[in-house]
């Protein structure tokens, strides 16, 4: 079983031959959406829409703990999440696909750990490398095999949202070493790590971050839908390749 978490721009997976949907309950409540089970290239897949199938759940209200718990209960081989980001680094222009290798957390007030209200001894997960290197490698290899342009590595900052950032906040993030900014990477990646999942993210640049590129005065949101729709064609091709690599 291979798991995919879809974000903005990917609430459905058109390459998936769907077999059934299942509402899963977890000790942390219900996930954002029923899990969709199906096959890609004859291999078993489970898909979860992070913001719900109608894209109605904002980043700060996503039940990340329930989402990851539900996926973990299926004992998946790998988990690939798809997330849209604003590009800060000069080469991260709208439409680019990038596989981050580091993350910085600027979120607050979210349920961010499974180590709550337990009487177990305190544990600290190692988070030096937040993403699974093997899963990242599969994504990069699949992109190469499928002739899809992809950027290897970058620092992702998770902001609280749902508002976009100020230009000064983006300048601050850049000084911190951040290359791209999104709203869902945390606590998702840390929870995946707590559960021992082999998790990595495919980030799709939806827009220049505030104050960057053509967005010196305002972030143009009119183009985001078309940019994501186009880029997701490439993402789906890469996902098909990753599933195939994982299955054989
Ligand atoms: N900022 C934060 N999150 C985002 C952005 C952005 O500019 N674009 C897509 N997700």
mmCIF file of C-alpha atoms and ligand atoms in Angstrom:
data_model
loop_
_atom_site.group_PDB
_atom_site.id
_atom_site.type_symbol
_atom_site.label_atom_id
_atom_site.label_comp_id
_atom_site.label_asym_id
_atom_site.label_seq_id
_atom_site.Cartn_x
_atom_site.Cartn_y
_atom_site.Cartn_z
ATOM 1 C CA UNK A 1 0.000 0.000 0.000
ATOM 2 C CA UNK A 2 1.354 3.380 -1.089
ATOM 3 C CA UNK A 3 -0.160 6.550 0.414
ATOM 4 C CA UNK A 4 -0.652 9.937 -1.214
ATOM 5 C CA UNK A 5 -1.813 13.107 0.556
ATOM 6 C CA UNK A 6 -3.162 15.628 -1.925
ATOM 7 C CA UNK A 7 -3.211 19.340 -1.234
ATOM 8 C CA UNK A 8 -4.572 22.450 -2.930
ATOM 9 C CA UNK A 9 -4.772 21.701 -6.645
ATOM 10 C CA UNK A 10 -4.993 17.962 -6.019
ATOM 11 C CA UNK A 11 -8.195 17.052 -4.201
ATOM 12 C CA UNK A 12 -8.667 14.073 -6.530
ATOM 13 C CA UNK A 13 -6.205 11.800 -8.240
ATOM 14 C CA UNK A 14 -7.368 11.290 -11.805
ATOM 15 C CA UNK A 15 -4.862 8.518 -12.519
ATOM 16 C CA UNK A 16 -6.375 6.432 -9.706
ATOM 17 C CA UNK A 17 -8.744 3.555 -10.545
ATOM 18 C CA UNK A 18 -10.951 3.900 -7.474
ATOM 19 C CA UNK A 19 -12.200 0.767 -5.729
ATOM 20 C CA UNK A 20 -13.873 2.233 -2.644
ATOM 21 C CA UNK A 21 -13.926 5.001 -0.043
ATOM 22 C CA UNK A 22 -13.778 4.457 3.691
ATOM 23 C CA UNK A 23 -14.544 6.766 6.602
ATOM 24 C CA UNK A 24 -11.896 6.098 9.237
ATOM 25 C CA UNK A 25 -12.165 7.052 12.900
ATOM 26 C CA UNK A 26 -9.024 7.564 14.950
ATOM 27 C CA UNK A 27 -8.321 8.378 18.623
ATOM 28 C CA UNK A 28 -7.747 11.936 17.345
ATOM 29 C CA UNK A 29 -11.034 12.297 15.488
ATOM 30 C CA UNK A 30 -11.863 12.014 11.821
ATOM 31 C CA UNK A 31 -9.405 12.668 8.994
ATOM 32 C CA UNK A 32 -10.043 15.511 6.537
ATOM 33 C CA UNK A 33 -11.822 13.177 4.149
ATOM 34 C CA UNK A 34 -12.731 9.529 3.741
ATOM 35 C CA UNK A 35 -9.761 7.539 2.490
ATOM 36 C CA UNK A 36 -9.960 6.660 -1.189
ATOM 37 C CA UNK A 37 -8.600 3.232 -2.080
ATOM 38 C CA UNK A 38 -7.652 2.244 -5.587
ATOM 39 C CA UNK A 39 -4.890 1.262 -7.940
ATOM 40 C CA UNK A 40 -2.285 3.001 -10.050
ATOM 41 C CA UNK A 41 -0.487 0.745 -12.523
ATOM 42 C CA UNK A 42 -2.105 -2.225 -10.752
ATOM 43 C CA UNK A 43 -0.554 -1.244 -7.415
ATOM 44 C CA UNK A 44 -2.578 -0.513 -4.274
ATOM 45 C CA UNK A 45 -2.915 3.138 -3.327
ATOM 46 C CA UNK A 46 -4.655 5.095 -0.631
ATOM 47 C CA UNK A 47 -5.391 8.762 -1.218
ATOM 48 C CA UNK A 48 -6.375 11.441 1.294
ATOM 49 C CA UNK A 49 -7.441 15.000 0.425
ATOM 50 C CA UNK A 50 -5.739 17.151 3.077
ATOM 51 C CA UNK A 51 -8.278 19.977 2.821
ATOM 52 C CA UNK A 52 -11.284 17.679 2.227
ATOM 53 C CA UNK A 53 -12.685 16.761 -1.203
ATOM 54 C CA UNK A 54 -14.352 20.150 -1.493
ATOM 55 C CA UNK A 55 -11.134 21.946 -0.425
ATOM 56 C CA UNK A 56 -13.032 23.430 2.522
ATOM 57 C CA UNK A 57 -10.624 22.921 5.456
ATOM 58 C CA UNK A 58 -8.070 25.730 5.896
ATOM 59 C CA UNK A 59 -4.459 24.795 6.788
ATOM 60 C CA UNK A 60 -4.758 25.693 10.501
ATOM 61 C CA UNK A 61 -7.903 23.552 10.939
ATOM 62 C CA UNK A 62 -6.668 20.398 9.208
ATOM 63 C CA UNK A 63 -6.711 17.471 11.649
ATOM 64 C CA UNK A 64 -3.132 16.437 10.877
ATOM 65 C CA UNK A 65 -3.004 13.911 13.713
ATOM 66 C CA UNK A 66 -6.104 12.067 12.492
ATOM 67 C CA UNK A 67 -4.867 12.186 8.873
ATOM 68 C CA UNK A 68 -1.479 10.666 9.616
ATOM 69 C CA UNK A 69 -2.891 8.202 12.147
ATOM 70 C CA UNK A 70 -5.425 6.896 9.595
ATOM 71 C CA UNK A 71 -2.692 6.478 6.986
ATOM 72 C CA UNK A 72 -0.337 4.850 9.477
ATOM 73 C CA UNK A 73 -3.017 2.311 10.437
ATOM 74 C CA UNK A 74 -2.751 0.910 6.894
ATOM 75 C CA UNK A 75 0.978 0.298 7.317
ATOM 76 C CA UNK A 76 1.940 2.017 4.040
ATOM 77 C CA UNK A 77 5.330 1.464 2.392
ATOM 78 C CA UNK A 78 5.714 5.194 1.675
ATOM 79 C CA UNK A 79 3.775 8.426 2.044
ATOM 80 C CA UNK A 80 4.125 11.179 -0.527
ATOM 81 C CA UNK A 81 2.398 14.470 0.145
ATOM 82 C CA UNK A 82 1.714 17.112 -2.453
ATOM 83 C CA UNK A 83 1.732 20.733 -1.304
ATOM 84 C CA UNK A 84 1.570 24.096 -3.039
ATOM 85 C CA UNK A 85 4.082 26.757 -2.036
ATOM 86 C CA UNK A 86 5.101 30.324 -2.715
ATOM 87 C CA UNK A 87 8.558 30.584 -4.272
ATOM 88 C CA UNK A 88 11.217 32.696 -2.531
ATOM 89 C CA UNK A 89 14.471 31.418 -4.064
ATOM 90 C CA UNK A 90 15.021 32.923 -7.518
ATOM 91 C CA UNK A 91 14.764 29.620 -9.413
ATOM 92 C CA UNK A 92 11.518 28.609 -7.678
ATOM 93 C CA UNK A 93 9.204 30.278 -10.161
ATOM 94 C CA UNK A 94 5.484 29.486 -10.582
ATOM 95 C CA UNK A 95 4.906 26.015 -12.014
ATOM 96 C CA UNK A 96 8.205 24.534 -10.789
ATOM 97 C CA UNK A 97 8.212 21.228 -8.918
ATOM 98 C CA UNK A 98 10.635 20.949 -5.999
ATOM 99 C CA UNK A 99 11.441 18.260 -3.454
ATOM 100 C CA UNK A 100 12.295 20.026 -0.178
ATOM 101 C CA UNK A 101 14.937 18.499 2.080
ATOM 102 C CA UNK A 102 14.569 20.772 5.117
ATOM 103 C CA UNK A 103 11.784 22.485 6.992
ATOM 104 C CA UNK A 104 11.336 25.417 9.373
ATOM 105 C CA UNK A 105 8.223 25.700 11.545
ATOM 106 C CA UNK A 106 6.414 29.015 12.000
ATOM 107 C CA UNK A 107 3.004 27.573 12.845
ATOM 108 C CA UNK A 108 1.297 27.864 16.230
ATOM 109 C CA UNK A 109 -1.765 26.585 18.042
ATOM 110 C CA UNK A 110 -1.923 23.338 16.067
ATOM 111 C CA UNK A 111 -2.037 19.827 17.524
ATOM 112 C CA UNK A 112 1.515 18.932 16.587
ATOM 113 C CA UNK A 113 2.475 15.751 18.446
ATOM 114 C CA UNK A 114 1.202 12.338 19.530
ATOM 115 C CA UNK A 115 3.173 12.708 22.786
ATOM 116 C CA UNK A 116 0.279 14.395 24.578
ATOM 117 C CA UNK A 117 -1.699 13.171 27.559
ATOM 118 C CA UNK A 118 0.098 9.871 27.774
ATOM 119 C CA UNK A 119 1.702 8.284 30.781
ATOM 120 C CA UNK A 120 4.511 6.903 28.631
ATOM 121 C CA UNK A 121 8.064 8.165 29.229
ATOM 122 C CA UNK A 122 8.915 11.286 27.234
ATOM 123 C CA UNK A 123 10.535 10.593 23.866
ATOM 124 C CA UNK A 124 12.175 12.996 21.433
ATOM 125 C CA UNK A 125 12.203 12.086 17.759
ATOM 126 C CA UNK A 126 15.283 12.840 15.706
ATOM 127 C CA UNK A 127 14.275 15.421 13.080
ATOM 128 C CA UNK A 128 17.689 16.330 11.641
ATOM 129 C CA UNK A 129 16.459 15.142 8.252
ATOM 130 C CA UNK A 130 12.711 15.753 8.290
ATOM 131 C CA UNK A 131 11.972 13.853 5.079
ATOM 132 C CA UNK A 132 12.718 10.247 4.167
ATOM 133 C CA UNK A 133 15.825 10.291 1.979
ATOM 134 C CA UNK A 134 14.760 7.050 0.299
ATOM 135 C CA UNK A 135 11.334 8.405 -0.606
ATOM 136 C CA UNK A 136 12.913 11.649 -1.857
ATOM 137 C CA UNK A 137 15.259 9.525 -3.958
ATOM 138 C CA UNK A 138 12.340 7.611 -5.486
ATOM 139 C CA UNK A 139 10.612 10.860 -6.420
ATOM 140 C CA UNK A 140 13.751 12.267 -8.029
ATOM 141 C CA UNK A 141 14.410 9.021 -9.879
ATOM 142 C CA UNK A 142 10.819 8.774 -11.106
ATOM 143 C CA UNK A 143 10.952 12.372 -12.376
ATOM 144 C CA UNK A 144 14.141 11.591 -14.282
ATOM 145 C CA UNK A 145 12.720 8.409 -15.795
ATOM 146 C CA UNK A 146 9.564 10.271 -16.821
ATOM 147 C CA UNK A 147 11.488 13.289 -18.192
ATOM 148 C CA UNK A 148 9.867 15.694 -15.755
ATOM 149 C CA UNK A 149 11.783 18.749 -14.629
ATOM 150 C CA UNK A 150 12.293 18.708 -10.880
ATOM 151 C CA UNK A 151 14.418 20.629 -8.366
ATOM 152 C CA UNK A 152 16.285 18.586 -5.764
ATOM 153 C CA UNK A 153 16.318 20.221 -2.340
ATOM 154 C CA UNK A 154 15.208 23.395 -0.664
ATOM 155 C CA UNK A 155 14.123 24.696 2.706
ATOM 156 C CA UNK A 156 10.365 24.808 3.249
ATOM 157 C CA UNK A 157 8.903 27.155 5.861
ATOM 158 C CA UNK A 158 5.471 26.405 7.229
ATOM 159 C CA UNK A 159 3.503 29.533 8.107
ATOM 160 C CA UNK A 160 0.240 29.662 10.000
ATOM 161 C CA UNK A 161 -2.016 31.122 7.330
ATOM 162 C CA UNK A 162 -4.623 31.297 6.097
ATOM 163 C CA UNK A 163 -3.423 34.763 5.137
ATOM 164 C CA UNK A 164 -0.378 35.074 2.924
ATOM 165 C CA UNK A 165 2.792 36.676 4.287
ATOM 166 C CA UNK A 166 3.900 40.310 4.247
ATOM 167 C CA UNK A 167 6.874 41.227 2.062
ATOM 168 C CA UNK A 168 8.891 41.809 5.266
ATOM 169 C CA UNK A 169 8.013 38.329 6.537
ATOM 170 C CA UNK A 170 9.249 36.848 3.268
ATOM 171 C CA UNK A 171 12.491 38.856 3.607
ATOM 172 C CA UNK A 172 12.864 37.516 7.141
ATOM 173 C CA UNK A 173 12.257 33.949 5.973
ATOM 174 C CA UNK A 174 14.846 34.373 3.240
ATOM 175 C CA UNK A 175 17.405 35.571 5.794
ATOM 176 C CA UNK A 176 16.608 32.430 7.767
ATOM 177 C CA UNK A 177 17.605 30.367 4.748
ATOM 178 C CA UNK A 178 14.101 29.539 3.547
ATOM 179 C CA UNK A 179 13.497 28.832 -0.162
ATOM 180 C CA UNK A 180 9.729 28.246 -0.301
ATOM 181 C CA UNK A 181 6.746 28.902 1.926
ATOM 182 C CA UNK A 182 3.595 26.868 2.523
ATOM 183 C CA UNK A 183 1.039 26.367 5.289
ATOM 184 C CA UNK A 184 0.717 22.609 5.769
ATOM 185 C CA UNK A 185 4.223 21.104 5.968
ATOM 186 C CA UNK A 186 4.078 21.331 9.766
ATOM 187 C CA UNK A 187 2.981 19.544 11.794
ATOM 188 C CA UNK A 188 2.357 17.028 8.988
ATOM 189 C CA UNK A 189 5.994 16.047 8.448
ATOM 190 C CA UNK A 190 6.802 15.868 12.190
ATOM 191 C CA UNK A 191 3.778 13.667 12.890
ATOM 192 C CA UNK A 192 4.802 11.403 10.000
ATOM 193 C CA UNK A 193 8.234 11.133 11.594
ATOM 194 C CA UNK A 194 6.775 10.358 15.032
ATOM 195 C CA UNK A 195 4.873 7.476 13.438
ATOM 196 C CA UNK A 196 7.967 6.234 11.601
ATOM 197 C CA UNK A 197 6.429 6.781 8.164
ATOM 198 C CA UNK A 198 8.658 7.056 5.073
ATOM 199 C CA UNK A 199 7.341 10.478 4.166
ATOM 200 C CA UNK A 200 8.430 13.077 1.606
ATOM 201 C CA UNK A 201 6.820 16.066 -0.078
ATOM 202 C CA UNK A 202 6.414 17.147 -3.672
ATOM 203 C CA UNK A 203 6.077 20.944 -3.525
ATOM 204 C CA UNK A 204 4.545 22.809 -6.430
ATOM 205 C CA UNK A 205 5.267 26.520 -6.749
ATOM 206 C CA UNK A 206 1.872 28.187 -7.151
ATOM 207 C CA UNK A 207 3.032 31.810 -6.991
ATOM 208 C CA UNK A 208 5.974 34.072 -6.292
ATOM 209 C CA UNK A 209 6.016 34.762 -2.550
ATOM 210 C CA UNK A 210 4.932 38.234 -1.388
ATOM 211 C CA UNK A 211 7.228 40.971 -2.662
ATOM 212 C CA UNK A 212 9.009 38.607 -5.088
ATOM 213 C CA UNK A 213 8.984 38.257 -8.872
ATOM 214 C CA UNK A 214 5.926 39.934 -10.360
ATOM 215 C CA UNK A 215 4.359 40.187 -6.890
ATOM 216 C CA UNK A 216 6.160 43.315 -5.696
ATOM 217 C CA UNK A 217 2.902 45.045 -4.715
ATOM 218 C CA UNK A 218 0.471 42.151 -4.200
ATOM 219 C CA UNK A 219 0.328 38.393 -4.690
ATOM 220 C CA UNK A 220 -1.589 37.733 -7.894
ATOM 221 C CA UNK A 221 -3.931 34.887 -7.017
ATOM 222 C CA UNK A 222 -5.842 34.919 -10.325
ATOM 223 C CA UNK A 223 -3.228 32.753 -12.038
ATOM 224 C CA UNK A 224 -2.771 30.207 -9.260
ATOM 225 C CA UNK A 225 -5.531 27.837 -10.368
ATOM 226 C CA UNK A 226 -4.178 27.518 -13.939
ATOM 227 C CA UNK A 227 -0.566 27.214 -12.781
ATOM 228 C CA UNK A 228 -1.429 24.419 -10.350
ATOM 229 C CA UNK A 229 -3.643 22.610 -12.845
ATOM 230 C CA UNK A 230 -0.810 22.534 -15.387
ATOM 231 C CA UNK A 231 1.857 21.556 -12.863
ATOM 232 C CA UNK A 232 -0.292 18.754 -11.414
ATOM 233 C CA UNK A 233 -0.131 16.941 -14.780
ATOM 234 C CA UNK A 234 3.615 16.606 -14.178
ATOM 235 C CA UNK A 235 3.098 15.706 -10.518
ATOM 236 C CA UNK A 236 0.704 12.884 -11.442
ATOM 237 C CA UNK A 237 3.225 11.515 -13.944
ATOM 238 C CA UNK A 238 5.909 11.587 -11.250
ATOM 239 C CA UNK A 239 3.572 9.926 -8.731
ATOM 240 C CA UNK A 240 2.832 7.114 -11.176
ATOM 241 C CA UNK A 241 6.568 6.610 -11.571
ATOM 242 C CA UNK A 242 7.175 6.603 -7.807
ATOM 243 C CA UNK A 243 4.423 4.048 -7.232
ATOM 244 C CA UNK A 244 5.950 1.818 -9.897
ATOM 245 C CA UNK A 245 9.446 2.113 -8.395
ATOM 246 C CA UNK A 246 8.044 1.325 -4.956
ATOM 247 C CA UNK A 247 6.081 -1.662 -6.221
ATOM 248 C CA UNK A 248 8.973 -3.477 -7.894
HETATM 249 N N1 LIG B 1 2.573 31.527 1.154
HETATM 250 C C1 LIG B 1 2.188 30.514 1.971
HETATM 251 N N2 LIG B 1 1.621 29.412 1.515
HETATM 252 C C2 LIG B 1 1.443 29.283 0.196
HETATM 253 C C3 LIG B 1 1.823 30.289 -0.699
HETATM 254 C C4 LIG B 1 2.425 31.464 -0.199
HETATM 255 O O1 LIG B 1 2.784 32.401 -0.945
HETATM 256 N N3 LIG B 1 1.488 29.845 -1.940
HETATM 257 C C5 LIG B 1 0.936 28.610 -1.782
HETATM 258 N N4 LIG B 1 0.906 28.263 -0.485
#
